[in-house]
Short mmCIF file of C-alpha atoms in Angstrom, two decimals:
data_model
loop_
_atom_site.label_atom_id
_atom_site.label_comp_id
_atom_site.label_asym_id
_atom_site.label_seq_id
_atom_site.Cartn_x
_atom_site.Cartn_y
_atom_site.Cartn_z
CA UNK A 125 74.88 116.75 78.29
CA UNK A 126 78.01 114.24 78.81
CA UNK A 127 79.71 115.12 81.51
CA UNK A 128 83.43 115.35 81.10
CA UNK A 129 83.36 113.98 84.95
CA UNK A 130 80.41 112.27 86.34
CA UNK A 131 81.63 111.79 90.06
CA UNK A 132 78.12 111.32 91.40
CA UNK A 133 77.61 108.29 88.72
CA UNK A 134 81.49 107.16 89.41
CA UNK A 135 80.59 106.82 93.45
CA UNK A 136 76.94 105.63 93.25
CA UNK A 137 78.52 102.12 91.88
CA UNK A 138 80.18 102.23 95.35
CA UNK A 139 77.29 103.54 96.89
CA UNK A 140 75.61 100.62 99.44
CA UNK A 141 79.84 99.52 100.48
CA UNK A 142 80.42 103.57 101.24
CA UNK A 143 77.70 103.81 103.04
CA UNK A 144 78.59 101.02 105.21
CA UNK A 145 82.24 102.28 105.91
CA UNK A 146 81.27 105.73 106.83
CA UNK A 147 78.75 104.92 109.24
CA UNK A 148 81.08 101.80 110.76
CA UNK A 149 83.39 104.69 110.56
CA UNK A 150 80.95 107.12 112.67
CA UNK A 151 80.34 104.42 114.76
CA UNK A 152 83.69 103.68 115.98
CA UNK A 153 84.45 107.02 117.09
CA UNK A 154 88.21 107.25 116.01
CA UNK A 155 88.63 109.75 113.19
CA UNK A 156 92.16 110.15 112.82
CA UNK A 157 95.45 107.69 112.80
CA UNK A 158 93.07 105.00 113.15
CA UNK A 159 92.70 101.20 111.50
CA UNK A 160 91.09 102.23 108.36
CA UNK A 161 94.25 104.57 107.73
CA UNK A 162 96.65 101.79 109.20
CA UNK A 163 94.64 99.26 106.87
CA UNK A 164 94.69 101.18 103.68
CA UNK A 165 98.47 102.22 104.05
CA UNK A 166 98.72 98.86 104.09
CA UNK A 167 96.37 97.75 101.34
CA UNK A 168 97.96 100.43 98.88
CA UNK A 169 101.62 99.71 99.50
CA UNK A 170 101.09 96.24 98.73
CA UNK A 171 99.28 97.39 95.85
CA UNK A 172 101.81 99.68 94.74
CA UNK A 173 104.69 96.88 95.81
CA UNK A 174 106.40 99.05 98.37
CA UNK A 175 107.04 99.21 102.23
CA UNK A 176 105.82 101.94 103.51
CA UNK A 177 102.93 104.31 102.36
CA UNK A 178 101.99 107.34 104.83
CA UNK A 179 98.39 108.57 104.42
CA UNK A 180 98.45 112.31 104.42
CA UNK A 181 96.11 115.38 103.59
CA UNK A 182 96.76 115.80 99.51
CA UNK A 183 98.80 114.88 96.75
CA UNK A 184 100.63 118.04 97.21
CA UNK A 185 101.34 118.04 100.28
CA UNK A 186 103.08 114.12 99.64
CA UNK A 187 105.18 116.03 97.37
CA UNK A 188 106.54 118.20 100.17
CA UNK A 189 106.81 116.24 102.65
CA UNK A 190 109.44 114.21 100.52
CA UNK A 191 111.36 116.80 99.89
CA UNK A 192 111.50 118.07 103.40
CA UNK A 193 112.69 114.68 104.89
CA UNK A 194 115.51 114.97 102.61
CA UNK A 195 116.38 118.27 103.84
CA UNK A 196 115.64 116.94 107.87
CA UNK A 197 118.16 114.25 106.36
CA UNK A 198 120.33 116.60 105.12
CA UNK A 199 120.34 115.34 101.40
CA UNK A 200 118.80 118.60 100.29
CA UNK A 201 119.18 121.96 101.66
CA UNK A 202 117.99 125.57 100.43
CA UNK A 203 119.10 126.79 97.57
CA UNK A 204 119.93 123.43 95.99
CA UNK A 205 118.15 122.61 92.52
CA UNK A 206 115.35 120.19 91.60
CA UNK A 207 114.78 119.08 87.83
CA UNK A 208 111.44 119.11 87.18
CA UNK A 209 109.25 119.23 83.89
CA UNK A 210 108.34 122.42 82.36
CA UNK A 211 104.82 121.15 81.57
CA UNK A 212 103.24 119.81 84.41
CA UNK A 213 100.62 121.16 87.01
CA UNK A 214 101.38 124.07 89.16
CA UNK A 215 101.85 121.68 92.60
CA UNK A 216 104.69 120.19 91.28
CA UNK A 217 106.75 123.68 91.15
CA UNK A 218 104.67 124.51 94.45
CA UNK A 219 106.29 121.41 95.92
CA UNK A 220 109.92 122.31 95.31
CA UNK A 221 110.00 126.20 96.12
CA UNK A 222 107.72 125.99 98.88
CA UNK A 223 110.91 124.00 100.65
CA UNK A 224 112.82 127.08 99.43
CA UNK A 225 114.55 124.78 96.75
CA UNK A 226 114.68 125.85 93.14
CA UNK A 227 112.91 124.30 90.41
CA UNK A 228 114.65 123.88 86.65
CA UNK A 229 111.86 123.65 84.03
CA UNK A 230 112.55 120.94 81.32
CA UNK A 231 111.13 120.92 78.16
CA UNK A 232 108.09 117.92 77.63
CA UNK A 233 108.36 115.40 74.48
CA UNK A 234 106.00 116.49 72.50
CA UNK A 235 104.89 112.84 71.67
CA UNK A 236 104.33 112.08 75.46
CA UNK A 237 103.87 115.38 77.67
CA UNK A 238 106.35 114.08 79.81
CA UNK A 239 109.41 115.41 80.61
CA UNK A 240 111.87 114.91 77.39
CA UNK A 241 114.84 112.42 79.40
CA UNK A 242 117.36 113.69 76.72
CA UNK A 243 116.59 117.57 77.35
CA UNK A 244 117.61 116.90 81.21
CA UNK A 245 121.74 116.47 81.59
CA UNK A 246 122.18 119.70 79.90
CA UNK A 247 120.31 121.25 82.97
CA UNK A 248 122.60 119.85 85.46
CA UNK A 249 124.82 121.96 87.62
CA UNK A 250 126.54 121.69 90.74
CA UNK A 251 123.54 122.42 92.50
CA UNK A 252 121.56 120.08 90.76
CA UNK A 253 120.10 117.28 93.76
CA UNK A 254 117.23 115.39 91.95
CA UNK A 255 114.79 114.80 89.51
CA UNK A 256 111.25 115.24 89.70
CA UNK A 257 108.98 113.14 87.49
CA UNK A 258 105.70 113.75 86.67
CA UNK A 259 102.98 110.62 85.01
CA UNK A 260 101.14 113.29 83.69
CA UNK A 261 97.64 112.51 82.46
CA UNK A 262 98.41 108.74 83.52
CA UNK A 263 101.33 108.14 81.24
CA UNK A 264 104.45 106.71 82.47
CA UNK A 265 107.54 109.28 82.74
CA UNK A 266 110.09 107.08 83.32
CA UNK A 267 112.65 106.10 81.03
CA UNK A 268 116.07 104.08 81.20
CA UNK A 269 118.31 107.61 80.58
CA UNK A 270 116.48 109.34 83.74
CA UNK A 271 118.09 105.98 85.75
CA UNK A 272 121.42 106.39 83.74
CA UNK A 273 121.59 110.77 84.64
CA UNK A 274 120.16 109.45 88.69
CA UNK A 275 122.69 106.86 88.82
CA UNK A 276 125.75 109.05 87.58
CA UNK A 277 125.16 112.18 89.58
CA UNK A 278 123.79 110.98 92.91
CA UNK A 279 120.81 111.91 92.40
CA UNK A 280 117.43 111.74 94.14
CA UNK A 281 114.49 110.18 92.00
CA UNK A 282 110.81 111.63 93.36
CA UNK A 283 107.79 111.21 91.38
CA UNK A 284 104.53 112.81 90.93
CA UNK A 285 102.30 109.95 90.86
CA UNK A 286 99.33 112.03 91.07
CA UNK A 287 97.45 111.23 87.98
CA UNK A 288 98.60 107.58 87.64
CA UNK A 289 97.71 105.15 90.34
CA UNK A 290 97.84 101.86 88.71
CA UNK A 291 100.30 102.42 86.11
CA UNK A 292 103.31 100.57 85.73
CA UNK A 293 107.18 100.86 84.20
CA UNK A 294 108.52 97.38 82.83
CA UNK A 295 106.16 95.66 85.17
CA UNK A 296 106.80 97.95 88.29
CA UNK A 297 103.67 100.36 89.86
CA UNK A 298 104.93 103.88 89.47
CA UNK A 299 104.88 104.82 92.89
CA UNK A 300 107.70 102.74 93.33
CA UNK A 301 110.07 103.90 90.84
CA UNK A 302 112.03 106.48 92.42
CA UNK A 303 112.92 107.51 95.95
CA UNK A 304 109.89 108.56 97.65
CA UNK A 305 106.40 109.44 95.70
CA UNK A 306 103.79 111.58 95.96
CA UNK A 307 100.46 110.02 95.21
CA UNK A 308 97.00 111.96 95.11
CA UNK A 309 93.26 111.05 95.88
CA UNK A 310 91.46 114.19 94.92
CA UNK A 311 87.88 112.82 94.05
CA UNK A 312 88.58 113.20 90.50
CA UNK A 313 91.68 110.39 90.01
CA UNK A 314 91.59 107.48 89.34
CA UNK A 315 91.82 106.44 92.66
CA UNK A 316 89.45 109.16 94.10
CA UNK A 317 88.38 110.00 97.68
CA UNK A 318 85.25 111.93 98.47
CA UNK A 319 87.31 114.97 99.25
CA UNK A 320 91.02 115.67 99.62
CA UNK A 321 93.49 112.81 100.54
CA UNK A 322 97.02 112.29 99.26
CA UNK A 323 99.62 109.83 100.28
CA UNK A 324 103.45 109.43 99.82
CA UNK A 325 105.01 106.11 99.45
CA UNK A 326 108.77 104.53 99.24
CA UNK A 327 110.93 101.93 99.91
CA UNK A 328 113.10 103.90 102.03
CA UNK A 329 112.38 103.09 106.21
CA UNK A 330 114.43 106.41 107.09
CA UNK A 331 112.59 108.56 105.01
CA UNK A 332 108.91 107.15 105.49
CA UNK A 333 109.84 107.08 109.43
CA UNK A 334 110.73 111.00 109.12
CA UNK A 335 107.79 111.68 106.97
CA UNK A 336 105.48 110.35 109.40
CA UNK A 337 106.56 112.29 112.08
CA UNK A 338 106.46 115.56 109.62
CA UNK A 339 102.87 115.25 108.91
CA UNK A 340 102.26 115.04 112.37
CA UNK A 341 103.39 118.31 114.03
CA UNK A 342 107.12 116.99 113.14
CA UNK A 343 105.73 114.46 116.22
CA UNK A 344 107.17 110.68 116.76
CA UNK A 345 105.71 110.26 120.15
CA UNK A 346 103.14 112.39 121.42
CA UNK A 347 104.18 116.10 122.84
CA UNK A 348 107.73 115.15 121.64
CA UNK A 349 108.45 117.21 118.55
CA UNK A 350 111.82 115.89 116.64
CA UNK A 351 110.69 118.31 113.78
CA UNK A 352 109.49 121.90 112.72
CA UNK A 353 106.11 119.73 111.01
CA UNK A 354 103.22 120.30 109.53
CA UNK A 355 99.78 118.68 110.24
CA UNK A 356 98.95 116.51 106.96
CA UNK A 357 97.03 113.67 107.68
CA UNK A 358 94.63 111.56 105.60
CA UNK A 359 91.37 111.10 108.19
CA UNK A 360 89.24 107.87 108.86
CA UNK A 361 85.97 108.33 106.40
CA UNK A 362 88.32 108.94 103.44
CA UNK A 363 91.03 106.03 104.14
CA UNK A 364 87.72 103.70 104.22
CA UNK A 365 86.43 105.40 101.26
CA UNK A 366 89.65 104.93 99.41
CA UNK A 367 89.85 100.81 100.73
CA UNK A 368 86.36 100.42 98.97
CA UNK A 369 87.48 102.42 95.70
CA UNK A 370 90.83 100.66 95.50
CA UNK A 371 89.44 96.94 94.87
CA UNK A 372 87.96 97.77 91.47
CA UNK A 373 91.21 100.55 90.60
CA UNK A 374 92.66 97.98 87.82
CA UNK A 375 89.42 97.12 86.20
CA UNK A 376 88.20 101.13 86.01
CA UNK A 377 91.70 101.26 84.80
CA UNK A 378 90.86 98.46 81.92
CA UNK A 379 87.92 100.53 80.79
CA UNK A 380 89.72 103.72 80.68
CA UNK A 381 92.04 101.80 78.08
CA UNK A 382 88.90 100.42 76.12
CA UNK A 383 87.66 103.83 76.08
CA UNK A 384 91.35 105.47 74.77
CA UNK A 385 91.47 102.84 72.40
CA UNK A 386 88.29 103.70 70.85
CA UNK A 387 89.27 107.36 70.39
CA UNK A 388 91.79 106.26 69.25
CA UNK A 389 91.16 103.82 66.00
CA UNK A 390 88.09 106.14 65.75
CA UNK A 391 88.81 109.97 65.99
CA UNK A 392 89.92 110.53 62.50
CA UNK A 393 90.18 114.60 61.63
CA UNK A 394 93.18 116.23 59.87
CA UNK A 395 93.34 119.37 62.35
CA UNK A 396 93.08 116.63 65.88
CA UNK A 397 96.33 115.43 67.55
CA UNK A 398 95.50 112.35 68.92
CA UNK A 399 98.02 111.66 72.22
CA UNK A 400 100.00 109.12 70.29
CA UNK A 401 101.17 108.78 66.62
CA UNK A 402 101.84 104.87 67.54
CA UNK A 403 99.45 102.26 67.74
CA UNK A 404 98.13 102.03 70.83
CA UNK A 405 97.86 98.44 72.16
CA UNK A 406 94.88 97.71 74.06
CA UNK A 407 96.83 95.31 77.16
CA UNK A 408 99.89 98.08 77.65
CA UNK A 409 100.08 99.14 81.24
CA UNK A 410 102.22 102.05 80.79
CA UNK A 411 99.20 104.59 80.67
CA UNK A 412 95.79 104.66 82.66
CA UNK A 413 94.25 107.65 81.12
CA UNK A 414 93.76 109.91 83.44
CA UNK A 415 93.08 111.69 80.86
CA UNK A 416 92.54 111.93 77.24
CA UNK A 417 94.04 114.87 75.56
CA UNK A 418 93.83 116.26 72.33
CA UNK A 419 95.57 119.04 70.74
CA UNK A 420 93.99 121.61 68.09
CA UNK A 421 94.97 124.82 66.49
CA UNK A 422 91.41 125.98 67.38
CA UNK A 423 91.42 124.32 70.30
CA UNK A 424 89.36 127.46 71.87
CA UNK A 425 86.39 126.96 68.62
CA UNK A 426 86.29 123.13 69.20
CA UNK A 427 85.93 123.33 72.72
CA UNK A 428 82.90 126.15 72.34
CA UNK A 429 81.11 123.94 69.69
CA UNK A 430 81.32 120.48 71.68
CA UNK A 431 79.90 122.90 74.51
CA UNK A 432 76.49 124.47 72.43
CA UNK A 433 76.34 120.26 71.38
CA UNK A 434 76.30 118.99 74.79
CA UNK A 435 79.73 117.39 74.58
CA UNK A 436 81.47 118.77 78.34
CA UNK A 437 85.33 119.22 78.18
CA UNK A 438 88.25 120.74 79.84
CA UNK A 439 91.63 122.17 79.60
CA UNK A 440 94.64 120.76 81.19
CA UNK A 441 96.40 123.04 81.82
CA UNK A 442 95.58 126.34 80.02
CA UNK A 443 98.63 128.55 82.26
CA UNK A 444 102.09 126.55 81.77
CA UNK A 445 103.72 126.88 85.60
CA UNK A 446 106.38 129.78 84.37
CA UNK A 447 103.87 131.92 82.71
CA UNK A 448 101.86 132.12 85.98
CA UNK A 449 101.81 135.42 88.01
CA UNK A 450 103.04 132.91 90.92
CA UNK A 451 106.42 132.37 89.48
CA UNK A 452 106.53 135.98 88.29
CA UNK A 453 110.34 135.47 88.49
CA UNK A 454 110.34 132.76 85.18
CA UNK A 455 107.89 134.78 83.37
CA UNK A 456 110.25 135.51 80.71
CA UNK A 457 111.48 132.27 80.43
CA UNK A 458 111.21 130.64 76.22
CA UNK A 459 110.02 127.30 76.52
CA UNK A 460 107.97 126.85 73.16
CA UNK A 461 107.01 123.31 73.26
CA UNK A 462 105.25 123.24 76.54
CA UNK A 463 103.62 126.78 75.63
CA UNK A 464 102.19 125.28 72.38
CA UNK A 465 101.26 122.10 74.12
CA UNK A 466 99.22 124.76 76.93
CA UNK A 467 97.58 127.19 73.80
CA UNK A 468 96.49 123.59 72.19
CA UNK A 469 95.63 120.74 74.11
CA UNK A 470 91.72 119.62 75.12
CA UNK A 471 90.73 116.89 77.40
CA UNK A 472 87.83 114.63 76.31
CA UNK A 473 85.25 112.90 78.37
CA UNK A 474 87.09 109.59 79.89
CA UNK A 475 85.77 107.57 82.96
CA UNK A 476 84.98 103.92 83.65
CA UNK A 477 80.89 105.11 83.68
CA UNK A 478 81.25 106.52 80.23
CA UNK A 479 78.31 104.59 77.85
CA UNK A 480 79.28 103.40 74.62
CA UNK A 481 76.94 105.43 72.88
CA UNK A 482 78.74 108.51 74.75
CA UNK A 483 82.04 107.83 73.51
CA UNK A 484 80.35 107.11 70.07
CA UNK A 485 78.82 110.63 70.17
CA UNK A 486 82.08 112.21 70.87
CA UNK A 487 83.98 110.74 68.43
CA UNK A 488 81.03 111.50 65.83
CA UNK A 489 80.67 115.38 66.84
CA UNK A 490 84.56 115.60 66.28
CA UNK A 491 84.98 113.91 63.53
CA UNK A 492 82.04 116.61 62.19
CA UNK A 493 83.96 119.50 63.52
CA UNK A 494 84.52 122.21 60.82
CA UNK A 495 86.43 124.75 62.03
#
C-alpha cells in the first residue's frame, strides 16, 4: 500500500533529535509559556521575516484570535463583513462567524483554487472590513489586485497560511503578506507537530501584544484580565518538536516540488486535470505542495480503483463550506465553480518520504486508468 500520508516514516527521520527534546523537555519541568515556545516564536518569525509570532493551540484558533484583536481594537465589530474564498476549508468560515462577523464567499480561479482577485470588488459593500486569503493546498493567493482593492478601501489583509509554511510572494514568506496570519501545525503540514499547534504571526506590535493576552485568559499580567480571552496556547513538547521539524522545512519543501514536477511532465491522461495548464518550473517558490490535486469527472471510480491497487488517496474537500449543514443559512447559495472543483478534485500521495519508485507507480496506475 502507499500511503497517501506516512507520518510515522515523516517523524522517524527526526526520530533520535525528538527524542532528545521531549525528554530535555520532561526534564525541565516547565510545560507551558516556556523557552522552547519563546525560542521557536522566535526561530519561526525570523523564518517567516516578521516581528512577532504568538504560539497558540491550532491553526484555527490563529485565525480567530486575529480577528478578535481587531474587534478588542475596534477595527472590526459584529455584523461587519469579511471576504473570504468560497472554496476553502470549513475553519476559515468558522474563523469569521465564530467572532459573529459575516463571511462573503468568492468564487476560486479555476486554474489556481484560490480565491479569483477579479471576482472580489464586486462583493464589496459598506460593510465590507477585510479580506481573507487562503494558500490553499500550498499555493500562493496573493496577487497585486487584492493589494490594489486593500489599499483603496481600508481594508484589513489576514491570511490563512495553514497549508503553506515556506511559501513565498515575489520573494516574501506568506505569513507576512497581510495584516496578521494564521499559521497551522497539525501533524500533517508541512511544518507538522506531533499533535495540534497553530500560531499567528504579523508585523503589527499592537495587534500581536493583544493577541497574546487573548490566548491567555484575555491575561497581560497574571490575575489581571484586560480581555474576555480564550485559553490557546501552543505547549512545551510541541514548540520543541516544531524547532527540530523547522530546520529541514525548505528542503522537504524542495522534494515536494521534485515530486509535483514529476506528476507533472509525467501524468499524461485525457480525462486528469493536472493543477496547472502552465509549465511548472522546478525552482518557483510560489507553491509547496501541500498537496497535489487532481480533478476527474469520475473522480469517485478513480479514487476506488487506485484503492483495490494499493494506491491511498484523499479528497480535499468533498463538502464546499456553504453546502454544509453548518452554514445551513448559505445552503442555497449558486457558486458552480467551487461546487465542480468539490464533486471533482483528488489528492495524490505527496511527502518528502515518498520513493521514486512510489511516485513512478502512481503515475503508471493513472496513466492505466480506464474509466
Amino acid at each position: 500500500m502507499i500511503k497517501f500520508l506516512d507520518l510515522y516514516k515523516i517523524n522517524k527521520r527526526f526520530e533520535d533529535e525528538i527524542n532528545e527534546v521531549i525528554n530535555r523537555t520532561i526534564r525541565s519541568g516547565w510545560y507551558l509559556l516556556g523557552k522552547e515556545v519563546s525560542s521557536f516564536e522566535k526561530e519561526y518569525a525570523e523564518y517567516i521575516n516578521v516581528e512577532h509570532c504568538i504560539g497558540v493551540a491550532n491553526g484555527l484558533d490563529a485565525l480567530r484570535l486575529v480577528l478578535k484583536a481587531y474587534i478588542e481594537l475596534g477595527r472590526l465589530k459584529e455584523g461587519d463583513e469579511i471576504i473570504a474564498p468560497a472554496n476553502t476549508y470549513i475553519a476559515s468560515i468558522l474563523s469569521i462567524s465564530d467572532n459573529r462577523l459575516v463571511p462573503v464567499l468568492v468564487e476560486p480561479d479555476l486554474m489556481t483554487y484560490n480565491i479569483d482577485p477579479f471576482r472580489i470588488e464586486e462583493k464589496i459593500s459598506h460593510r465590507t472590513k477585510g479580506i481573507m486569503i487562503v494558500h490553499l493546498y500550498g499555493q500562493n493567493a496573493m496577487h497585486p489586485e487584492i493589494k490594489r482593492i486593500t489599499e483603496k478601501y481600508n481594508l484589513i489583509l489576514i491570511e490563512d497560511n495553514a497549508q503553506a509554511q515556506g511559501c513565498r510572494y515575489n520573494e516574501r514568506p506568506t505569513g507576512s503578506i497581510g495584516d496578521g496570519s494564521g499559521n497551522s501545525f497539525y501533524p500533517g503540514k508541512n511544518l507538522g507537530a506531533m499533535g495540534d499547534a497553530g500560531a499567528v504571526t504579523t508585523d503589527n506590535n499592537e495587534l500581536a501584544e493583544v493577541i497574546r493576552g487573548l490566548a491567555n485568559y484575555g491575561s497581560t499580567r497574571k490575575y489581571i484580565n484586560d480581555f474576555k480571552g480564550l485559553n490557546s496556547r501552543l505547549d512545551e513538547i510541541q514548540a520543541a518538536v516544531l524547532r527540530v521539524k523547522l530546520k529541514r522545512l525548505d528542503s522537504d519543501n524542495q522534494r515536494r516540488r521534485e515530486i509535483a514536477q514529476f506528476y507533472l511532465d509525467n501524468i499524461k491522461h485525457p480525462e486528469i486535470i493536472l493543477p496547472t495548464s502552465m509549465t511548472f518550473v522546478e525552482c518557483r517558490l510560489d507553491h509547496v505542495w501541500h498537496l497535489f490535486v487532481i480533478r476527474s469527472k469520475n473522480r469517485d471510480k478513480l479514487k476506488n480503483y487506485l484503492e483495490i491497487i494499493g494506491i491511498q488517496t484523499l479528497i480535499h474537500y468533498p463538502v464546499p463550506p456553504h453546502k454544509q449543514q453548518a452554514y445551513r443559512e448559505m445552503n442555497g447559495y449558486r457558486l458552480p465553480i467551487t461546487e465542480l472543483i468539490h464533486d471533482e478534485v483528488l489528492s495524490l500521495p505527496i511527502s518528502p518520504v515518498l520513493e521514486q519508485s512510489e511516485i513512478e507507480q502512481v503515475v503508471e496506475a493513472i496513466n492505466s486508468y480506464q474509466k
